Structures are given as structure tokens and as C-alpha cells.
Coordinates of C-alpha atoms and ligand atoms in Angstrom, one line a residue:
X1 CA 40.1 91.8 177.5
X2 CA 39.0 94.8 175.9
X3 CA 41.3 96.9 174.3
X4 CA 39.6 100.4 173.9
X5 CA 38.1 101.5 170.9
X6 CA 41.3 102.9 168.9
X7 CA 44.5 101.3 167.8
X8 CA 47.2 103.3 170.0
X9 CA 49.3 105.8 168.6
X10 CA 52.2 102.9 169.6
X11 CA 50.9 100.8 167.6
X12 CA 50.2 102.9 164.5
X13 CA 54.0 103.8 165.1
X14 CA 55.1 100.2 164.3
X15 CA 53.1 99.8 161.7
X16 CA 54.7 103.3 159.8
X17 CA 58.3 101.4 161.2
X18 CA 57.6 98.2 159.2
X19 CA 56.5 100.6 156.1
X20 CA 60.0 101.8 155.9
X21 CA 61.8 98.7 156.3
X22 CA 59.8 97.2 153.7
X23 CA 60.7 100.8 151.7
X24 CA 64.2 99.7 152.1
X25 CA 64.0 96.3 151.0
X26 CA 61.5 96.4 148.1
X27 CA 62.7 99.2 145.8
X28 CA 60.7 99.2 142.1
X29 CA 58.3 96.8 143.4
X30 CA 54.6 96.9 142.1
X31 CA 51.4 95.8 143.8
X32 CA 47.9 95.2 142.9
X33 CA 44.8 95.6 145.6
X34 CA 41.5 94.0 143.6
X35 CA 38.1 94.7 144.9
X36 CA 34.8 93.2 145.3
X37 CA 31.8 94.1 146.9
X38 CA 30.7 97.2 148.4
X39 CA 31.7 101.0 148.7
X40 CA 33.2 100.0 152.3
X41 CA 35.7 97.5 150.5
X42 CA 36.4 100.4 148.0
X43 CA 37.3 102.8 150.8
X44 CA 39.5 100.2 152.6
X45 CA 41.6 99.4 149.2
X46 CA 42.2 103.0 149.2
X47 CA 43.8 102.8 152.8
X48 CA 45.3 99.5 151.8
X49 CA 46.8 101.2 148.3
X50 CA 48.3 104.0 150.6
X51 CA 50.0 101.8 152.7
X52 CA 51.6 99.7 150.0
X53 CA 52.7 103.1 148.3
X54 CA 53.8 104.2 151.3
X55 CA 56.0 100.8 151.4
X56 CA 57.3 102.0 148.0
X57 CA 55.3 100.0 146.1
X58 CA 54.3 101.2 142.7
X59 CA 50.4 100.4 142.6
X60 CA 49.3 98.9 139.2
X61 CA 46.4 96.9 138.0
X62 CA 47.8 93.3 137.2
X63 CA 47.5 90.4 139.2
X64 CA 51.7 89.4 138.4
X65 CA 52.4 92.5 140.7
X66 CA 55.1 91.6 143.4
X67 CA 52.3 92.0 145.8
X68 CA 48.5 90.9 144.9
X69 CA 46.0 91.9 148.0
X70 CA 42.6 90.5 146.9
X71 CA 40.0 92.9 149.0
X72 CA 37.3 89.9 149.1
X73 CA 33.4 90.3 149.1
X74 CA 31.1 87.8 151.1
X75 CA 28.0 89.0 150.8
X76 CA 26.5 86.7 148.7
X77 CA 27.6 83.2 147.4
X78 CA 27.9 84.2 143.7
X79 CA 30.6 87.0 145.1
X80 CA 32.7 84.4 147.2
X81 CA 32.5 81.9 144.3
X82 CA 34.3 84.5 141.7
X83 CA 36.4 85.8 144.4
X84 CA 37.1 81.8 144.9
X85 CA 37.7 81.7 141.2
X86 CA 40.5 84.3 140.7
X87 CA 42.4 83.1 143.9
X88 CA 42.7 80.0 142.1
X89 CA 43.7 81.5 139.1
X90 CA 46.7 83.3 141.1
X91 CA 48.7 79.7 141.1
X92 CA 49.5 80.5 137.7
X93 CA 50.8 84.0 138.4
X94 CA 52.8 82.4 141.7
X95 CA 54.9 80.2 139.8
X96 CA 56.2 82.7 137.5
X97 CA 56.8 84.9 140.3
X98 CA 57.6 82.2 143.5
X99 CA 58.5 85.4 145.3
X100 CA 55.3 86.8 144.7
X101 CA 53.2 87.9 148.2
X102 CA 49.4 87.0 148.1
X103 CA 47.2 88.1 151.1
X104 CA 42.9 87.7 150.5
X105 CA 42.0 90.7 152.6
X106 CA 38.0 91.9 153.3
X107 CA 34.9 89.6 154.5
X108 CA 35.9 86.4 153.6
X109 CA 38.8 86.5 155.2
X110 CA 36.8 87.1 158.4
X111 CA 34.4 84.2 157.3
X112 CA 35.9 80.7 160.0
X113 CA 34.9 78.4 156.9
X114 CA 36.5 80.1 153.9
X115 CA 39.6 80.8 156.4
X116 CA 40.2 76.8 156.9
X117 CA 39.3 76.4 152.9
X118 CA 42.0 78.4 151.6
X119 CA 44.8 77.4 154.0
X120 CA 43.8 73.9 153.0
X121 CA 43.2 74.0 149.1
X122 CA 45.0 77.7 148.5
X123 CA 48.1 77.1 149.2
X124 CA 49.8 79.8 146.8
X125 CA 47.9 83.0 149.8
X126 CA 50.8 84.0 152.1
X127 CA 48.5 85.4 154.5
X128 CA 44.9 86.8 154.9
X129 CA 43.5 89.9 156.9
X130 CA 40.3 90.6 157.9
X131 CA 38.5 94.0 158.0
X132 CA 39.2 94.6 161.4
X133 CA 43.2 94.0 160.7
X134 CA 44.3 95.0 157.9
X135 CA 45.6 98.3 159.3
X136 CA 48.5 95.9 160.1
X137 CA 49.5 95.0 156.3
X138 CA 53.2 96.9 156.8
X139 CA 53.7 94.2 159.9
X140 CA 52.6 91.4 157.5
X141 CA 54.1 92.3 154.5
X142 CA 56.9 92.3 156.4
X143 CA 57.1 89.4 158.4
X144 CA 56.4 87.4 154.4
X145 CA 59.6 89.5 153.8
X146 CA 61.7 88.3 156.3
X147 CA 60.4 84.2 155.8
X148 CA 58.1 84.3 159.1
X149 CA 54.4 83.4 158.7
X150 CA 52.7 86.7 158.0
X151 CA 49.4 85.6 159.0
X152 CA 47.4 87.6 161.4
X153 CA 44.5 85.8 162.3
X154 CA 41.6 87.8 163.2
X155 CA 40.4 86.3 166.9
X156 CA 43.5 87.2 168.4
X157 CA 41.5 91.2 167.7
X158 CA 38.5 90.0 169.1
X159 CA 37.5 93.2 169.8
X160 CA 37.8 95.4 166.3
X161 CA 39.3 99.3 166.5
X162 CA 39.7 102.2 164.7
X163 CA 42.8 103.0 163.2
X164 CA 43.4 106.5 162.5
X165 CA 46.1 108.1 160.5
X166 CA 47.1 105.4 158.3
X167 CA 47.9 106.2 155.1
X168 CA 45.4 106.5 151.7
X169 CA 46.0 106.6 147.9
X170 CA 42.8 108.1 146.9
X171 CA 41.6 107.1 143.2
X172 CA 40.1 110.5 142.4
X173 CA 40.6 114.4 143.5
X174 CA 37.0 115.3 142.8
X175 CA 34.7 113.1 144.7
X176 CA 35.9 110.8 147.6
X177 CA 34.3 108.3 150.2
X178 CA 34.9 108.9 154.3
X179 CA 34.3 106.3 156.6
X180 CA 32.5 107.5 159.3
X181 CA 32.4 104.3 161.8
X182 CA 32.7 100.6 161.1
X183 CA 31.1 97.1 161.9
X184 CA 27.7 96.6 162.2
X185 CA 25.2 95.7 165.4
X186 CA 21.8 94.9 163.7
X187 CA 21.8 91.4 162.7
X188 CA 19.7 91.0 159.9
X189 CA 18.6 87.6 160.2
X190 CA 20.4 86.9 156.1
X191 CA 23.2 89.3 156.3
X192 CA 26.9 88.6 156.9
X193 CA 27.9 91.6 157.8
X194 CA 28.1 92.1 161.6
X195 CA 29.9 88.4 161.6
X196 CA 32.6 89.2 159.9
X197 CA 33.2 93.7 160.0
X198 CA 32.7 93.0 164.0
X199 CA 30.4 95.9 166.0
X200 CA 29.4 99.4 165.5
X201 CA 32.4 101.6 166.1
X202 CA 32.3 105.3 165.2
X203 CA 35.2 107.7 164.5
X204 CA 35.4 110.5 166.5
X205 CA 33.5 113.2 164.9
X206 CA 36.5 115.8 165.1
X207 CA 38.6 113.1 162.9
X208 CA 35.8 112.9 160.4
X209 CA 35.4 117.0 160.2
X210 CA 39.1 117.2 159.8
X211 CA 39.1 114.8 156.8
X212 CA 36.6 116.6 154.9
X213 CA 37.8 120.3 156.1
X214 CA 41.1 118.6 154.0
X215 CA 39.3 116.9 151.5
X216 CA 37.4 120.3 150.6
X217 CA 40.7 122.6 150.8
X218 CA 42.0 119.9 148.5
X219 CA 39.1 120.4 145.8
X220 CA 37.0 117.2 146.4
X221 CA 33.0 118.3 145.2
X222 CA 31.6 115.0 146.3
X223 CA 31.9 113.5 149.5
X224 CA 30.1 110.4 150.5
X225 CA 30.1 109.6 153.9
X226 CA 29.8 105.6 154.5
X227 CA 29.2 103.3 157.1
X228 CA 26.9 100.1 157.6
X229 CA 24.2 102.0 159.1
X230 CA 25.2 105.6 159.2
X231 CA 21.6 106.6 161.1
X232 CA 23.9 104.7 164.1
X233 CA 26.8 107.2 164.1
X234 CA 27.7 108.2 167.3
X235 CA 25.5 105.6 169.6
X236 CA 28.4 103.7 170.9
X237 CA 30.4 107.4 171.6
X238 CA 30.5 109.4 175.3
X239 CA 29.9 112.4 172.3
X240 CA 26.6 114.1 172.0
X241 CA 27.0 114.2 168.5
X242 CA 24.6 111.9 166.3
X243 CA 24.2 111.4 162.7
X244 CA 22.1 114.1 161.9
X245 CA 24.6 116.7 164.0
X246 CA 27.3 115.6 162.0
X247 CA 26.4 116.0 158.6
X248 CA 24.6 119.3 159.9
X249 CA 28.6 120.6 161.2
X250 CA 29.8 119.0 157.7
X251 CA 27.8 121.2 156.0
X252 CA 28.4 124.2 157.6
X253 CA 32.3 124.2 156.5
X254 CA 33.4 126.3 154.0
X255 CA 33.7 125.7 150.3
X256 CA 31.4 124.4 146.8
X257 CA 30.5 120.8 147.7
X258 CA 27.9 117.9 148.2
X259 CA 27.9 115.5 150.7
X260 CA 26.2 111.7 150.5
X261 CA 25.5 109.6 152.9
X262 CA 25.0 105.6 152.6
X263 CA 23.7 103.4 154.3
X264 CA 20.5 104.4 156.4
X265 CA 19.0 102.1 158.0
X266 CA 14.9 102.6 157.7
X267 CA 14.4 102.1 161.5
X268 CA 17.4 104.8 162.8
X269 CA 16.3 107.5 160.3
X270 CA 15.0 110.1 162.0
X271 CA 12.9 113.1 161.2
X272 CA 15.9 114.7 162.9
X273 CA 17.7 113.7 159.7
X274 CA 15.3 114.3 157.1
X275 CA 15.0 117.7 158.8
X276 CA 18.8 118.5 158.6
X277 CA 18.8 117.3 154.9
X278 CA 16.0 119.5 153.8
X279 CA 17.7 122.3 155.8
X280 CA 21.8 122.4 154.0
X281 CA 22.1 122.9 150.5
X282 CA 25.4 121.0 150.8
X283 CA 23.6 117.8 151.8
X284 CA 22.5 115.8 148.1
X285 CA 18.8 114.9 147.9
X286 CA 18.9 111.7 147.4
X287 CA 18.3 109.2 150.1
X288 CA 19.1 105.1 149.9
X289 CA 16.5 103.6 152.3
X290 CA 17.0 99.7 152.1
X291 CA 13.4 98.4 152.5
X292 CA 14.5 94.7 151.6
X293 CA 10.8 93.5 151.6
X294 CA 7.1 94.5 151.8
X295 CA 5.7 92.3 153.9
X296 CA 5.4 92.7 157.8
X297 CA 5.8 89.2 158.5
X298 CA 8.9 88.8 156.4
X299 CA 10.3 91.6 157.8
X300 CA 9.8 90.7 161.2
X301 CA 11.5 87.3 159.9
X302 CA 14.5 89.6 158.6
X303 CA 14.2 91.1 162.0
X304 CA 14.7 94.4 160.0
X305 CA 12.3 96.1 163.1
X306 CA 10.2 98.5 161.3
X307 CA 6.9 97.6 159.7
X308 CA 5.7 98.6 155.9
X309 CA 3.3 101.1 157.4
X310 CA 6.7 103.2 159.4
X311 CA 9.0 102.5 156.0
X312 CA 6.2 104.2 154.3
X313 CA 5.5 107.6 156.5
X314 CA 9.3 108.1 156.6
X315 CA 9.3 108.5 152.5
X316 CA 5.9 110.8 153.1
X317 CA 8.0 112.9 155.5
X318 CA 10.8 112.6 153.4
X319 CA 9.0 114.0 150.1
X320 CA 6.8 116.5 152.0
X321 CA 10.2 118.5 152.8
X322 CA 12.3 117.6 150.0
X323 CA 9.6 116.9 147.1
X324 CA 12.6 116.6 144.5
X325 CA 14.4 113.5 147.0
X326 CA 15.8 110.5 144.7
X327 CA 15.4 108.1 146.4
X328 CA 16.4 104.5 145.7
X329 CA 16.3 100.9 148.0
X330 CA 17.6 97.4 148.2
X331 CA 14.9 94.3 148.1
X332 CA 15.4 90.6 148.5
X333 CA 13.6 88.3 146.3
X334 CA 13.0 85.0 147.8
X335 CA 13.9 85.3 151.9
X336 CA 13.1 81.9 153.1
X337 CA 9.5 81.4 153.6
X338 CA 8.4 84.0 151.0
X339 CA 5.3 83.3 149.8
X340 CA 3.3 84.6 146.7
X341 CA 1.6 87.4 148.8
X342 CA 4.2 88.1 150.6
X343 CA 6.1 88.9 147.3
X344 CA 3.1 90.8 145.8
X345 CA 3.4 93.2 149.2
X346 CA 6.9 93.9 147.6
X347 CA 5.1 94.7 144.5
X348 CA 2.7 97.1 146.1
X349 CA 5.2 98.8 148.3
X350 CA 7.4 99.7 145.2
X351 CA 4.3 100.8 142.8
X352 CA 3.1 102.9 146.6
X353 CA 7.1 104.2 146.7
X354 CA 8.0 104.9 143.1
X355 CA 11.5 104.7 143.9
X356 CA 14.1 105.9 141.2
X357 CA 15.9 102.8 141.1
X358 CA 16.2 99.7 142.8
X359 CA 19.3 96.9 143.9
X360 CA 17.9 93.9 143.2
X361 CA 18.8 90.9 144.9
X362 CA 17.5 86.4 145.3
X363 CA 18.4 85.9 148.8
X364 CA 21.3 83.9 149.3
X365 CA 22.1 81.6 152.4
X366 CA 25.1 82.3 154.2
X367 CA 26.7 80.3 156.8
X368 CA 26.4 81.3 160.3
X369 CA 23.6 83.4 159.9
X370 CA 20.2 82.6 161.1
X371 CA 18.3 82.5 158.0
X372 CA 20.3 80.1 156.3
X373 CA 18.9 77.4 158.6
X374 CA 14.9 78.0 158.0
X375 CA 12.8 76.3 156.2
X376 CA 12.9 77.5 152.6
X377 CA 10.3 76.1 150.1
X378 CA 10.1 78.2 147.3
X379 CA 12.0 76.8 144.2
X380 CA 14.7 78.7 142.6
X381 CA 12.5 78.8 139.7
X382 CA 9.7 80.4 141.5
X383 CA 12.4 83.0 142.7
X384 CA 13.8 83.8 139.4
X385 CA 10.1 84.4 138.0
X386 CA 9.4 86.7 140.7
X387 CA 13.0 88.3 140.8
X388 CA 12.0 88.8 136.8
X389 CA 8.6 90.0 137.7
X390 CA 10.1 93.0 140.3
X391 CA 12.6 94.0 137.7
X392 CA 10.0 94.6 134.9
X393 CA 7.7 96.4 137.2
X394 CA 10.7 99.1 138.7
X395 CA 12.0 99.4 135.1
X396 CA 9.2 100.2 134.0
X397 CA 8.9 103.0 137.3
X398 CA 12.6 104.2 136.3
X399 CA 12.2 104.4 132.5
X400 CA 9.1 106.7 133.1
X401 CA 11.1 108.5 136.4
X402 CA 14.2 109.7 133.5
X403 CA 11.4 110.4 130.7
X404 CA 10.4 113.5 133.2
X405 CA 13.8 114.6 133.3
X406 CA 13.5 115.4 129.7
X407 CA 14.1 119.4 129.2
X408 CA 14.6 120.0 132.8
X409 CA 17.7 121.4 134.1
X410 CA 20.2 121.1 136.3
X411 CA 23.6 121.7 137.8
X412 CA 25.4 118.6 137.8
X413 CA 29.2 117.5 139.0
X414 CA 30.9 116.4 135.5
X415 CA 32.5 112.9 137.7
X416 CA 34.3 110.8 134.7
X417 CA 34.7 109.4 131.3
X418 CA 31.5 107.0 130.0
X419 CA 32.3 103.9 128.8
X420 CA 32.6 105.0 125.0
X421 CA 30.6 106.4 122.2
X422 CA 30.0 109.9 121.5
X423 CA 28.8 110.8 124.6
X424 CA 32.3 111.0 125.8
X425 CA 31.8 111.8 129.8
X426 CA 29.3 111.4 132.9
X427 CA 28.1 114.0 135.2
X428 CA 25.8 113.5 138.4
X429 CA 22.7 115.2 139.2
X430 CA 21.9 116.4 142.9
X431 CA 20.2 113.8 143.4
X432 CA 22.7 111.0 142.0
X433 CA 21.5 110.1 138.7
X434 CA 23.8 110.2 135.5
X435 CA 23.7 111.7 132.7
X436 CA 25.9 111.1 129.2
X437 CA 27.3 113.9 127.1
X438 CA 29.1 115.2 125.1
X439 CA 32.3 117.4 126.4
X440 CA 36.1 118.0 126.9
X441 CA 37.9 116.2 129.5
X442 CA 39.3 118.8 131.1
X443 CA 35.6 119.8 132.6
X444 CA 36.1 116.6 135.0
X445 CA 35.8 117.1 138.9
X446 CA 33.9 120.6 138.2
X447 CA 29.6 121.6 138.3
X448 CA 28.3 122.6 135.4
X449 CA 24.8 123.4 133.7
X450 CA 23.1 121.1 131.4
X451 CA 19.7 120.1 130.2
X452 CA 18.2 117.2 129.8
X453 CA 17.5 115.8 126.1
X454 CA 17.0 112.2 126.2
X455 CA 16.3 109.3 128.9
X456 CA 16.8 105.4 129.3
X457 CA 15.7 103.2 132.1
X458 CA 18.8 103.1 133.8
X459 CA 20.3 107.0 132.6
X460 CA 20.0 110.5 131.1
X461 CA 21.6 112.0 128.4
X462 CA 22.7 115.8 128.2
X463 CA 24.0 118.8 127.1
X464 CA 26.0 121.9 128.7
X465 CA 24.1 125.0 128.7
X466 CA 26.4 127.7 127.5
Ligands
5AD501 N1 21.2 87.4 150.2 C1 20.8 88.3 149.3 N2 21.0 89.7 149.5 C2 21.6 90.1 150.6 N3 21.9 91.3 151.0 C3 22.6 91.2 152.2 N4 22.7 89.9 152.5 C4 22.1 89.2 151.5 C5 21.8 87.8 151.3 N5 22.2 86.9 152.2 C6 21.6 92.5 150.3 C7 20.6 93.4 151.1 C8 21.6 94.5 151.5 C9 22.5 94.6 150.3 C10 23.8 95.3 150.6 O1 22.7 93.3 150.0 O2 19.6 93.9 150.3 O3 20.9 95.8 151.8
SF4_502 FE1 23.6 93.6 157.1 FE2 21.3 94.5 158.3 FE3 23.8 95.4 159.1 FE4 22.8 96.2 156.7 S1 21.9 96.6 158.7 S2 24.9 95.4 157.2 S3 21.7 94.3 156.0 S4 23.0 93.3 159.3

């Protein structure tokens, strides 16, 4: 029976009632969320970190915290078998700490398989949580408290809602990500995704302009809005509001910020959208168009429903009103059935394209989906040459992309510390690209002027202008 789109405000209630009994039975406790995988996973830890604060648990980043939520990728294989990996490791931590709570949390957790292979062979997880539940980790937490079985197992939700109001620890003050609806409806014939985050389910828009009306007052700069296919926002809504209305009424609100938007889906995105983009100085240029592939009959095997020829008069349209757009894609190397033209299609599309940088990716069966069942002849050797031969070409494309940059200028949001050296921080162009240079801390989370002096295939370098 179908529950309605939103967790009730009863509901929520319980869950903010089992916070504070755990509050009052945990005091000094720490806990650890790890992530893997995408910005969706990274935005759910955040909800999952305010929750366990909320619980009174001091968050930390070591897995022999009293509480270790693993926020689990399952995109592809090599993610599940290092998420695999340090589950295992976490028998070690258990037997220091017997009273330690371990819960594997995010897309694996929704996975059937994985769910039997870790109750069998894992024996040291108290309890796992899909996407669609884990807006009830207080009840679960909880429950492992009190010596009942925390598990909540995710077909007794079989229809997956919105849960609004729950608490969020958010990892920085300038730049921030906002869910803007959840699941998935498209079925890519490789892909995961809609198996195990359920269907497309928006927020409602007036929750969303709320969140960033705070999020602004608050002095965020960078605001990315995220959802599976955000070109879907509002299609399973009574509201008249789609994507493009949205992030037209986002950037209307008051205040010295960008919004970003991933991910579009090439065929959802509207001229509508590229209009609205072009129109609000708010809105970043940059645009992540996942193309996966360039050739029709691949495509159609993906059953990604657009053809090369529509993939490629959306980036015309997209360049003729915004001729500075960054723009940047996702391709998979080796789909089942792949041939040698079909790959050198790929190749043409990105020398057509010229996109600033790419996600690279050698397809990767998973089970349940309809791909991992066809007939796949290509040898993994043949894959990795071509995989190798697409990551020369767009390197090549990038490295020559950042040499233009050089002595250009532009106002950029200083976002965090680089990973060392002299050039001691990062900043982030309109358009998403970073640059290294060389400043004081204390200019983090603000925009500043710089010029470009110097270029690598994946980054710029820079200076403030005075
Ligand atoms: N194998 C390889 N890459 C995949 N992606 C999604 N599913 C698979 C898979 N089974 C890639 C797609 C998608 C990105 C997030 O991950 O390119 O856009
Ligand atoms: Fe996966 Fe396709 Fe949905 Fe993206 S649009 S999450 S690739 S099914």
C-alpha cells in the first residue's frame, strides 16, 4: 500500500524521540560516517552526521569510534570490492570495542545479494540501511542500544519518501550541496541506480527555496543542487514548477552566490534550461552532460534515448548562449557489444565536443541490471587499450583547454586548502575549474580576483590581483 510521498511529521517525531534517548544513554560517545561513491552519498552522510550529533555523538574520523556507519557505494564492482574490504577490516576494531555499533548504510545496502553476503560472512554489522531508510538511524541506533535487532530492512519501505527536517552537520560554511529530489526512473540498461535509491521523488520546491534562503543568510557562496537527473525535478509533483523554474526562483533570492546543478540528463535538458542559465548571473556556467557513448546503436543498447546527432545540438545551443560554458561528461569504455567503430564514434564525439574534462569509466556488470546479461565479447585487454586510448585523446583536449586560460582573469570562490606545496590553497572558477595559489587561509569561503599564470591537464595555477 502506498504510503504518500513524505515521511509524516509522526514519524519524524519518533525518530527526534529516539535521538534523545540515545542522548541520554551515550554521553562522550564518538562516531564515524565513511563515504564512498557519489555527491548524493556525501550529502546523505551529512544528514546521517547530524543525526548522530544530534544523538550526542562526538563525530570523528576513525573507524574505533563507538559508532562506525559505512555510507557504501555500488556503482561499480571495484567500489563494492573496497567497500567489501574495509567491512572486513572492522572485525579487528569490533573486538577491541565488543560494544561497538556497525551499520553499512548507502547502495549496497539496498543491493538483495550483498544484503544476504554480509549477514552471512559479516557478522561483526549490527544493522544495515538503505538510502531510502536511513532517516530512521535514531530508531536503529537505538533498538542496538537496548539489545533488540536494529535491522531495518528495506522492502518493508517499498515505496521510498522524503524525509524532511531531519537534522545535518554540514562539513563546510562556504559551499554546500541540496538535494533537490531522490531515486531515479530511467533505467539505464548498466546502471544500479534506480534498483537500489528507488523512483524519482522531488522535494517540494518551497522546502528547497527555504534551504538555500538559509544557506545564503548563513554565508554559503556555492550551492550545488543534486539529484540523479535533476532535468526530472518536479515531474512526479501536482506543482507547476520544473527544473528550469526552480533554479530560475533560486536565483532570484537575495545575496553573492552561485548555484550548480548535477546531474542533467542529455534527454530532459531543455532549451528552457539552457535559456534560464544563460539568463541569471547566479547560475555557474558549467554544465555536466553525461553522454556515456558515441554511438547510436550503443546508446540505444544503454537505452540512454537520445541519439549523438540531439547530444550534439544541445552543446551547439548550449555554446551559442553561453560561449564561455565548461562543460564536462561521463563515457563508458567497453558497454557490452562495443565494437571498434562503435568506440571510435566515442572518439569523434569528444574531438566534435571538446569537453573540459571527462569521467572516465570500463563498464562494469552489475547484478540485476540488464546489461550484465548480454553478450559481451570484447576482452578486458581490448577495453583497457581503448580506455587508454580515450584518456590520451581528452588529455590532450584538457591540457590545451587550461593553456588558454593562461593570463585570463577571473573571479573565482577561494573553496580550501591544496594538498601541499607552495601553492597553499584552491579557488573555483565560474565555470568549476581549480586553480592553485598562493594565499592566507583566512581568504577561504570568500570571491576573489586572480589571473591565470600557469596550466596542467587536470588544473590552473594563480595569483590574486591586488
Ligand atoms: N559500469 C561503468 N560505469 C558506470 N556508470 C554507471 N554505471 C556504470 C557501470 N555499470 C557511470 C556512468 C554514470 C556515472 C555516474 O557512472 O558513466 O554517468
Ligand atoms: Fe543511472 Fe541512468 Fe539513472 Fe543516471 S540516469 S542514475 S546512469 S539509470
Amino acid at each position: 500500500m502506498s504510503k504518500g510521498k513524505f515521511v509524516t511529521a509522526e514519524e519524524t517525531g519518533f525518530q527526534r524521540e529516539c535521538m534523545e534517548r540515545v542522548r541520554a544513554m551515550t554521553q562522550g560517545g564518538t562516531a564515524f560516517v565513511d563515504t564512498y561513491g557519489c555527491q548524493q552519498n556525501e550529502a546523505d552522510s551529512e544528514r546521517m552526521r547530524g543525526m548522530l550529533s544530534e544523538m550526542g555523538y562526538t563525530i570523528t574520523d576513525s573507524n574505533r569510534s563507538d559508532v562506525v556507519v559505512i555510507n557504501t557505494c555500488a556503482i561499480r564492482e571495484h567500489a563494492e570490492q573496497r567497500v567489501l574490504g574495509n567491512i572486513g577490516y572492522l572485525t579487528h576494531t569490533k573486538r577491541e570495542n565488543p560494544n561497538q555499533i556497525i551499520i553499512v548504510a548507502g547502495c549496497m545496502a539496498g543491493e538483495k545479494h550483498i544484503r544476504e553476503q554480509i549477514k552471512k560472512s559479516y557478522r561483526q554489522v549490527d544493522a544495515l540501511l538503505d538510502t531510502t531508510t536511513f532517516w530512521r538511524l535514531p530508531e536503529t541506533i537505538l533498538n542496538i542500544l537496548e539489545g533488540r535487532n536494529g535491522e531495518i530492512r528495506a522492502e518493508s519501505e517499498p515505496d521510498s519518501r522524503i524525509a524532511e527536517g531531519m537534522p545535518v552537520l554540514r562539513q563546510f560554511k562556504h559551499k554546500a550541496q541540496v538535494s533537490i529530489m531522490y531515486g531515479c526512473n530511467n533505467f539505464c540498461s548498466y546502471c544500479i541506480v534506480p534498483y537500489v535509491r528507488g523512483r524519482e521523488r522531488s522535494r517540494r520546491s518551497t522546502d528547497i527555496i527555504e534551504e538555500v534562503r538559509e544557506l545564503v543568510a548563513d554565508g554559503c557562496k556555492d550551492i550545488q543542487l543534486l539529484g540523479q537527473n535533476v532535468n526530472s525535478y518536479g515531474l512526479d509533483s501536482a506543482e507547476e514548477m520544473d527544473f528550469a523554474d526552480l533554479l530560475g526562483e533560486l536565483g532570484k533570492l537575495e545575496g553573492d552566490f552561485l548555484l550548480r546543478f548535477m546531474t542533467s540528463h542529455p534527454k530532459d535538458c531543455t532549451k528552457k534550461l539552457l535559456d534560464t542559465m544563460a539568463s541569471s548571473p547566479r547560475i555557474a556556467r558549467h554544465l555536466h552532460l553525461p553522454v556515456q557513448c558515441g554511438s547510436d546503436r550503443i546508446l540505444q543498447a544503454m537505452n540512454r534515448r537520445y541519439t549523438v546527432a540531439k547530444y550534439l545540438s544541445l552543446i551547439d545551443y548550449a555554446r551559442e548562449k553561453m560561449p564561455d560554458i565548461v562543460l564536462t561528461s561521463d563515457i563508458i569504455v567497453g558497454f557490452p557489444g562495443e565494437t571498434e567503430e562503435d568506440f571510435r564514434g566515442t572518439l569523434e564525439l569528444i574531438k566534435k565536443v571538446e569537453f573540459d574534462s571527462l569521467f572516465t569509466f570500463i563498464f562494469s556488470p552489475r547484478v540485476g541490471t540488464p546489461a550484465a546479461s548480454m553478450p559481451d565479447p570484447a576482452t578486458k585487454e581490448e577495453k583497457s587499450e581503448r580506455f587508454e586510448r580515450l584518456v590520451n585523446l581528452q588529455n590532450e583536449i584538457s591540457a590545451r583547454k587550461h593553456r588558454e586560460y593562461i593570463g585570463k582573469k577571473f573571479r573565482a570562490l577561494i573553496d580550501g586548502e591544496s594538498r601541499g606545496g607552495e601553492m597553499n590553497l584552491t579557488a573555483r572558477t565560474n565555470g568549476g575549474r581549480l586553480i592553485n595559489f598562493a594565499g592566507d587561509k583566512s581568504l577561504i569561503g570568500s570571491f576573489a580576483d586572480m589571473e591565470i599564470t600557469g596550466a596542467t591537464t587536470w588544473s590552473l595555477y594563480g595569483k590574486l590581483i591586488k
